[in-house]
Amino acid sequence: MTGPPPLLLRDVEVRGRRTDVRVRGARVHEVAPGLRASPGEQVVDGAGGALLPGLHDHHVHLAAVAAAAASVPLGPPAVRSPGEFDRAVGRAHAAAPDGVWLRGVGQDDAASGPVDRHRLDVFAPGRPVRVQHASGHRWVLSSTALDLLGLRGGDGVEAGEDGQPTGRVFGRDAALRGLPLMPPPDLAAVGAALLRLGVTSVSDLTATSSQADLDLLGAAVREGLLPQAVYVSGGPALARHRVDGVEPGPVKLVLADHDLPGLDDLREDVRTARAAGRTVAVHTVTRASATLALAALAAEGAVPGDRIEHGSMLPSELMAWVASLGLTVVTQPSFVGLRGDTYLDDVDPDDVPHLYPVRSLLAAGVRTAFSSDAPFGDLDPWRGIRDAVARRTPSGRVVGAGECLDAGTALAAYLGAPDDPGGPPRRVRPGVPADLCLLTVPLRDALSEPSAEYVRLTLVRGRVYGAG
Ligand SMILES: [Zn+2]
């Protein structure tokens, strides 16, 4: 690949001032007002629009985003009631050729009501169907799907009162991996979608134990399907696995609440990461799993860069522990906007004030960063900023009014360095990589009504993507 052509961005707003920015190769070369165009330089008139460092999504699942695009949406907003769920399954069944697997995503009991294999069998008779819960941590399989996979019982296969499988399956992703998708997943479409959102780099936090999953991402970067810089985690089994084209992120440790590991096992995983020279990112969404995660990190010794993912339930005593261990929290503001009603209905009333804390984490001095967790949260960071400001559920209730942020602080939570989430926002200045996001309007206007519609151009390593 040849290097990007020389570029002059004229009349852009950088940290509140109108200026010009010259890009040479993959880096910002000059930031000063009144720069003259050199021969052969492409010139873009920014018309006073803000030029920001490109956004970083600190926690996403790229392959799952691609797979979700090839799946039937079975949760809000596409499905808001049990009837809509049944009709959506029936329509997808009618439209698909015989024998083809259907994959549904986003299932949410609050919208669809409980789902089991019998319900899938009624609306997609004889068809292999797999439906992923909105959390990503549970599947419901139709009877044909259970038969094809040979999942008649055992670990993670829920049994009903009759002793037969209900179709609900936990923690058996290895059995489900590699099943066919119609149409096949398209990582190039994910890369393009991220560019339209101003996202120039991402951290894939999938806890996979399959080398092929990580290698797929490396290949997508090397082939240019994903123009972004990509950091990949993988689970402890792959702590030493290195992939050309991507950077290693923290080792991902998942604490599944239906099957919490013992403290010794978790400590062992932390040691595995350490032995490979890596930090850890521990998934926790409940008080119990947060306590376990913090106990393990306290016992093994936390190092800078160790992370808590989600931190959905952090009462003040746990927050103080997070702060004293020097941990970073990477969380997802869109969860409140997408599923806040379910949280408010399910969580003990005493715990409601501790749901998805952000402002109090910042006040406690905890480095706190934002991410999408897409496809389980919304890929759009601008929606994340709106949700961090409003914290309003779909029905209009506010989750923890005291945790609302101003839009500028919310934006900054996407601007830390990839290896320092929640650290100081990157800046547009000479010498930095030209990973940039040009808006159509000044920052103040964009923050008054945050929206991806203001993203005009995205530059990754000096290469321009967008309408111009
Ligand atoms: Zn995740």
Short mmCIF file of C-alpha atoms in Angstrom, two decimals, residues 191-458:
data_model
loop_
_atom_site.label_atom_id
_atom_site.label_comp_id
_atom_site.label_asym_id
_atom_site.label_seq_id
_atom_site.Cartn_x
_atom_site.Cartn_y
_atom_site.Cartn_z
CA GLY A 191 -14.92 -1.34 9.77
CA ALA A 192 -16.91 0.98 7.52
CA ALA A 193 -19.61 1.48 10.17
CA LEU A 194 -16.96 2.41 12.73
CA LEU A 195 -15.45 4.96 10.33
CA ARG A 196 -18.83 6.62 9.89
CA LEU A 197 -18.92 7.00 13.68
CA GLY A 198 -15.45 8.59 13.88
CA VAL A 199 -13.94 5.51 15.55
CA THR A 200 -10.29 5.08 14.53
CA SER A 201 -9.25 2.26 16.86
CA VAL A 202 -10.91 -0.46 18.90
CA SER A 203 -10.20 -3.03 21.59
CA ASP A 204 -11.78 -6.42 20.96
CA LEU A 205 -12.46 -7.86 24.42
CA THR A 206 -13.74 -11.28 23.39
CA ALA A 207 -12.69 -13.96 25.90
CA THR A 208 -12.24 -16.59 23.23
CA SER A 209 -10.06 -19.65 23.67
CA SER A 210 -9.94 -20.22 19.90
CA GLN A 211 -6.80 -19.04 18.11
CA ALA A 212 -8.80 -18.93 14.90
CA ASP A 213 -10.98 -16.15 16.35
CA LEU A 214 -7.96 -13.94 16.97
CA ASP A 215 -6.30 -14.88 13.69
CA LEU A 216 -9.47 -13.88 11.82
CA LEU A 217 -9.16 -10.34 13.21
CA GLY A 218 -5.47 -10.17 12.34
CA ALA A 219 -6.25 -11.22 8.77
CA ALA A 220 -9.04 -8.65 8.51
CA VAL A 221 -6.63 -5.89 9.55
CA ARG A 222 -3.85 -7.06 7.24
CA GLU A 223 -6.28 -7.24 4.32
CA GLY A 224 -7.60 -3.74 5.06
CA LEU A 225 -11.13 -4.91 5.85
CA LEU A 226 -10.71 -3.26 9.24
CA PRO A 227 -8.85 0.03 8.67
CA GLN A 228 -8.81 0.75 12.41
CA ALA A 229 -5.95 -0.08 14.74
CA VAL A 230 -7.18 -3.17 16.59
CA TYR A 231 -6.20 -4.43 20.04
CA VAL A 232 -7.29 -7.98 20.86
CA SER A 233 -7.75 -9.68 24.21
CA GLY A 234 -8.69 -13.33 24.04
CA GLY A 235 -9.06 -15.47 27.14
CA PRO A 236 -6.30 -16.82 29.42
CA ALA A 237 -5.75 -19.88 27.18
CA LEU A 238 -4.42 -17.51 24.52
CA ALA A 239 -2.40 -15.23 26.79
CA ARG A 240 0.79 -16.05 24.86
CA HIS A 241 -0.76 -16.10 21.40
CA ARG A 242 0.42 -13.21 19.19
CA VAL A 243 -1.25 -12.21 15.95
CA ASP A 244 0.30 -10.21 13.12
CA GLY A 245 -1.47 -6.96 12.41
CA VAL A 246 -3.07 -6.45 15.81
CA GLU A 247 -1.83 -5.39 19.24
CA PRO A 248 -2.37 -7.50 22.35
CA GLY A 249 -4.90 -6.03 24.80
CA PRO A 250 -5.58 -7.15 28.36
CA VAL A 251 -6.39 -10.83 28.87
CA LYS A 252 -10.15 -11.11 29.29
CA LEU A 253 -11.49 -12.99 32.30
CA VAL A 254 -15.24 -13.59 32.36
CA LEU A 255 -17.02 -14.08 35.68
CA ALA A 256 -20.32 -15.68 34.69
CA ASP A 257 -22.76 -15.32 37.56
CA HIS A 258 -24.41 -18.68 36.94
CA ASP A 259 -21.03 -20.36 37.35
CA LEU A 260 -18.56 -18.24 39.33
CA PRO A 261 -15.07 -19.70 39.52
CA GLY A 262 -13.34 -20.22 42.84
CA LEU A 263 -10.91 -17.58 44.04
CA ASP A 264 -7.94 -19.89 43.42
CA ASP A 265 -8.96 -20.53 39.81
CA LEU A 266 -9.35 -16.83 39.16
CA ARG A 267 -5.98 -16.09 40.75
CA GLU A 268 -4.46 -18.75 38.52
CA ASP A 269 -5.86 -16.98 35.45
CA VAL A 270 -4.39 -13.68 36.64
CA ARG A 271 -1.00 -15.39 37.06
CA THR A 272 -1.28 -16.85 33.55
CA ALA A 273 -1.76 -13.34 32.17
CA ARG A 274 1.11 -11.96 34.22
CA ALA A 275 3.44 -14.74 33.06
CA ALA A 276 2.68 -13.66 29.49
CA GLY A 277 3.41 -10.03 30.40
CA ARG A 278 -0.20 -8.91 30.14
CA THR A 279 -2.76 -7.04 32.17
CA VAL A 280 -6.25 -8.41 32.80
CA ALA A 281 -9.76 -7.17 32.11
CA VAL A 282 -12.30 -8.83 34.39
CA HIS A 283 -15.96 -8.94 33.37
CA THR A 284 -18.23 -8.25 36.32
CA VAL A 285 -21.88 -7.23 36.38
CA THR A 286 -22.91 -8.12 39.94
CA ARG A 287 -21.87 -7.40 43.50
CA ALA A 288 -20.75 -11.02 44.01
CA SER A 289 -18.56 -11.18 40.91
CA ALA A 290 -17.10 -7.73 41.58
CA THR A 291 -16.13 -8.84 45.08
CA LEU A 292 -14.49 -11.97 43.68
CA ALA A 293 -12.62 -10.00 41.01
CA LEU A 294 -11.30 -7.49 43.53
CA ALA A 295 -10.27 -10.23 45.97
CA ALA A 296 -8.28 -11.99 43.23
CA LEU A 297 -6.59 -8.80 42.07
CA ALA A 298 -5.81 -7.74 45.63
CA ALA A 299 -4.26 -11.14 46.32
CA GLU A 300 -2.18 -11.25 43.13
CA GLY A 301 -1.37 -7.55 43.13
CA ALA A 302 -3.05 -5.24 40.63
CA VAL A 303 -0.85 -3.57 38.01
CA PRO A 304 -1.53 -0.37 36.05
CA GLY A 305 -3.79 -1.22 33.12
CA ASP A 306 -5.80 -3.91 34.95
CA ARG A 307 -9.46 -3.33 34.25
CA ILE A 308 -12.94 -4.02 35.48
CA GLU A 309 -15.31 -4.45 32.53
CA HIS A 310 -18.88 -3.10 32.93
CA GLY A 311 -18.76 -2.59 36.70
CA SER A 312 -22.56 -2.67 36.58
CA MET A 313 -22.95 -2.95 40.34
CA LEU A 314 -20.36 -1.13 42.42
CA PRO A 315 -21.60 0.02 45.84
CA SER A 316 -19.37 2.55 47.57
CA GLU A 317 -17.27 0.04 49.54
CA LEU A 318 -16.40 -1.84 46.31
CA MET A 319 -15.75 1.44 44.52
CA ALA A 320 -13.29 2.41 47.23
CA TRP A 321 -11.58 -0.95 46.74
CA VAL A 322 -11.41 -0.39 42.97
CA ALA A 323 -9.82 3.00 43.63
CA SER A 324 -7.32 1.70 46.15
CA LEU A 325 -6.18 -1.05 43.75
CA GLY A 326 -5.67 1.58 41.02
CA LEU A 327 -7.96 -0.29 38.61
CA THR A 328 -9.56 1.17 35.50
CA VAL A 329 -13.28 0.70 34.85
CA VAL A 330 -14.47 0.33 31.26
CA THR A 331 -18.23 0.64 31.11
CA GLN A 332 -21.09 1.13 28.61
CA PRO A 333 -23.44 4.09 28.88
CA SER A 334 -25.80 2.73 26.20
CA PHE A 335 -26.82 -0.18 28.43
CA VAL A 336 -28.89 2.17 30.59
CA GLY A 337 -30.53 3.65 27.51
CA LEU A 338 -31.22 0.25 25.96
CA ARG A 339 -32.06 -1.94 28.96
CA GLY A 340 -32.41 0.38 31.93
CA ASP A 341 -36.01 -0.68 32.56
CA THR A 342 -34.96 -4.31 32.95
CA TYR A 343 -32.26 -3.26 35.41
CA LEU A 344 -34.65 -1.13 37.45
CA ASP A 345 -37.18 -3.97 37.57
CA ASP A 346 -34.70 -6.76 38.36
CA VAL A 347 -32.26 -5.15 40.77
CA ASP A 348 -32.86 -4.98 44.51
CA PRO A 349 -34.20 -1.45 45.24
CA ASP A 350 -31.29 -0.85 47.65
CA ASP A 351 -28.88 -1.48 44.77
CA VAL A 352 -30.50 0.90 42.25
CA PRO A 353 -28.29 3.85 43.29
CA HIS A 354 -25.20 1.73 42.48
CA LEU A 355 -26.19 0.72 38.93
CA TYR A 356 -23.60 1.59 36.31
CA PRO A 357 -21.82 4.28 38.32
CA VAL A 358 -19.72 6.74 36.35
CA ARG A 359 -19.63 10.13 37.99
CA SER A 360 -18.94 8.70 41.41
CA LEU A 361 -16.12 6.57 39.96
CA LEU A 362 -14.54 9.69 38.49
CA ALA A 363 -15.01 11.49 41.81
CA ALA A 364 -13.25 8.58 43.55
CA GLY A 365 -10.30 9.09 41.21
CA VAL A 366 -10.92 5.91 39.20
CA ARG A 367 -9.88 6.00 35.54
CA THR A 368 -13.18 5.38 33.78
CA ALA A 369 -13.66 4.87 30.07
CA PHE A 370 -16.55 4.19 27.74
CA SER A 371 -17.13 1.56 25.13
CA SER A 372 -19.93 -0.01 23.16
CA ASP A 373 -19.71 -3.72 24.08
CA ALA A 374 -21.40 -4.06 20.66
CA PRO A 375 -23.29 -6.05 19.55
CA PHE A 376 -24.65 -6.24 23.14
CA GLY A 377 -24.63 -2.45 23.43
CA ASP A 378 -24.96 0.17 20.71
CA LEU A 379 -21.91 0.53 18.45
CA ASP A 380 -22.45 4.29 18.22
CA PRO A 381 -20.30 6.26 20.73
CA TRP A 382 -22.38 9.39 20.14
CA ARG A 383 -25.42 7.51 21.37
CA GLY A 384 -23.25 6.49 24.33
CA ILE A 385 -22.55 10.16 25.04
CA ARG A 386 -26.27 10.98 24.89
CA ASP A 387 -27.03 8.11 27.28
CA ALA A 388 -24.23 9.12 29.67
CA VAL A 389 -25.76 12.60 29.84
CA ALA A 390 -29.42 11.58 30.17
CA ARG A 391 -29.27 8.06 31.70
CA ARG A 392 -32.87 7.65 30.59
CA THR A 393 -34.43 4.22 30.09
CA PRO A 394 -36.64 3.39 27.08
CA SER A 395 -39.72 4.15 29.22
CA GLY A 396 -38.25 7.49 30.28
CA ARG A 397 -37.11 6.72 33.82
CA VAL A 398 -33.73 8.06 34.95
CA VAL A 399 -31.20 5.60 36.39
CA GLY A 400 -29.15 7.33 39.08
CA ALA A 401 -29.56 11.03 38.31
CA GLY A 402 -26.44 11.73 40.35
CA GLU A 403 -24.36 9.72 37.88
CA CYS A 404 -25.19 11.88 34.82
CA LEU A 405 -22.19 13.42 33.05
CA ASP A 406 -21.77 16.54 30.97
CA ALA A 407 -21.26 15.71 27.28
CA GLY A 408 -17.64 16.88 27.21
CA THR A 409 -16.66 14.51 30.01
CA ALA A 410 -18.54 11.71 28.27
CA LEU A 411 -16.69 12.36 25.01
CA ALA A 412 -13.35 12.32 26.85
CA ALA A 413 -14.15 8.79 28.01
CA TYR A 414 -13.67 7.69 24.36
CA LEU A 415 -10.47 9.70 23.86
CA GLY A 416 -8.00 8.01 26.22
CA ALA A 417 -5.12 6.09 24.65
CA PRO A 418 -6.01 2.49 23.69
CA ASP A 419 -3.70 1.18 26.42
CA ASP A 420 -4.81 3.81 28.95
CA PRO A 421 -8.62 3.85 29.00
CA GLY A 422 -9.86 6.80 31.02
CA GLY A 423 -6.40 8.35 30.92
CA PRO A 424 -5.75 11.86 29.59
CA PRO A 425 -7.58 12.51 26.30
CA ARG A 426 -5.30 12.31 23.28
CA ARG A 427 -4.68 15.64 21.57
CA VAL A 428 -4.37 16.93 18.02
CA ARG A 429 -0.79 18.17 17.91
CA PRO A 430 2.33 17.75 15.76
CA GLY A 431 3.84 14.29 15.85
CA VAL A 432 0.80 12.29 16.94
CA PRO A 433 -0.70 9.62 14.66
CA ALA A 434 -3.21 11.20 12.28
CA ASP A 435 -6.16 9.30 13.73
CA LEU A 436 -8.70 12.10 13.53
CA CYS A 437 -12.40 12.83 13.36
CA LEU A 438 -13.63 16.00 11.62
CA LEU A 439 -17.10 17.22 12.54
CA THR A 440 -19.35 19.44 10.43
CA VAL A 441 -19.86 21.84 13.38
CA PRO A 442 -17.86 23.31 16.28
CA LEU A 443 -17.55 21.03 19.30
CA ARG A 444 -19.90 23.10 21.43
CA ASP A 445 -22.70 22.55 18.91
CA ALA A 446 -21.97 18.84 18.56
CA LEU A 447 -22.03 18.37 22.33
CA SER A 448 -25.32 20.20 22.72
CA GLU A 449 -26.96 17.40 20.71
CA PRO A 450 -24.43 14.58 20.32
CA SER A 451 -24.93 12.64 17.10
CA ALA A 452 -22.90 10.64 14.60
CA GLU A 453 -24.53 12.81 11.93
CA TYR A 454 -21.92 15.46 12.69
CA VAL A 455 -19.05 13.16 11.68
CA ARG A 456 -17.86 14.43 8.31
CA LEU A 457 -14.49 12.74 7.80
CA THR A 458 -12.51 10.14 9.65
#
